[in-house]
């Protein structure tokens, strides 16, 4: 993990000629081990599509973005772009809490 993250950052910086400060988690998936590897490699922030709006607040390695596939109906795309989509987090909260408890009991972050 450390080697892949550091090496890909080095290659991008070399080819682009600019520092790379941000990271986008593949498929929005991450854990505390990945966050530690990003910090160690010099990344200053990262974005995910899998976090709740509450967990991502004030954490530069859990910045939330909304997944847009291009297949959404117009009403859903408008909701995502205007912020109305965030209201769904209230319905997702019980599921998010249950998943967090399950992962904690299994020893994952």
XYZ file of C-alpha atoms in Angstrom, residues 17-98:
82
model
C 5.565 19.082 -12.989
C 3.334 20.091 -10.081
C 2.860 18.837 -6.539
C -0.017 16.424 -6.016
C -1.740 17.208 -2.710
C -5.061 15.391 -3.098
C -6.182 11.822 -3.509
C -9.459 10.261 -4.647
C -10.188 6.878 -3.062
C -10.960 4.250 -5.708
C -14.714 3.616 -5.568
C -14.753 5.895 -2.492
C -13.409 3.075 -0.291
C -10.815 3.578 2.437
C -9.901 2.774 6.022
C -7.553 4.211 8.664
C -4.585 2.282 7.222
C -5.090 3.978 3.842
C -5.420 7.404 5.495
C -2.144 6.810 7.377
C -0.419 5.813 4.126
C -1.686 8.985 2.415
C -0.405 11.167 5.257
C 2.933 9.368 5.150
C 3.177 9.960 1.390
C 2.529 13.694 1.816
C -1.066 13.951 0.674
C -2.930 16.804 2.388
C -6.505 15.768 1.596
C -8.602 12.991 0.056
C -12.167 12.626 -1.187
C -14.638 9.771 -0.881
C -18.154 9.039 -2.027
C -18.810 6.542 0.765
C -18.861 8.772 3.849
C -21.760 10.435 5.544
C -21.863 14.204 5.687
C -21.185 14.050 9.439
C -18.092 11.828 9.347
C -16.456 13.941 6.676
C -16.845 17.243 8.507
C -13.514 18.901 9.315
C -11.482 15.853 8.238
C -9.338 16.571 5.173
C -8.879 12.835 4.492
C -12.622 12.132 4.446
C -13.933 14.965 2.306
C -17.240 13.889 0.872
C -18.304 14.109 -2.720
C -21.382 12.824 -4.416
C -21.169 10.085 -6.978
C -22.651 11.008 -10.356
C -22.776 8.168 -12.863
C -24.424 9.959 -15.765
C -27.354 7.549 -15.567
C -29.356 9.530 -12.996
C -32.749 10.872 -13.991
C -32.787 14.673 -14.233
C -34.578 15.140 -10.874
C -31.906 13.114 -9.050
C -29.058 14.933 -10.759
C -30.605 18.280 -9.758
C -30.968 17.061 -6.155
C -27.315 16.018 -6.073
C -26.089 19.288 -7.578
C -28.185 21.551 -5.340
C -27.449 19.798 -2.047
C -30.961 18.413 -1.580
C -29.492 14.936 -1.955
C -27.778 15.379 1.430
C -31.190 15.088 3.083
C -31.013 11.356 2.351
C -28.329 11.125 5.042
C -31.091 11.286 7.657
C -32.542 8.055 6.274
C -29.056 6.522 5.924
C -27.997 7.316 9.500
C -29.287 4.103 11.165
C -27.615 2.000 8.459
C -24.350 3.958 8.815
C -24.338 3.531 12.600
C -25.017 -0.217 12.312
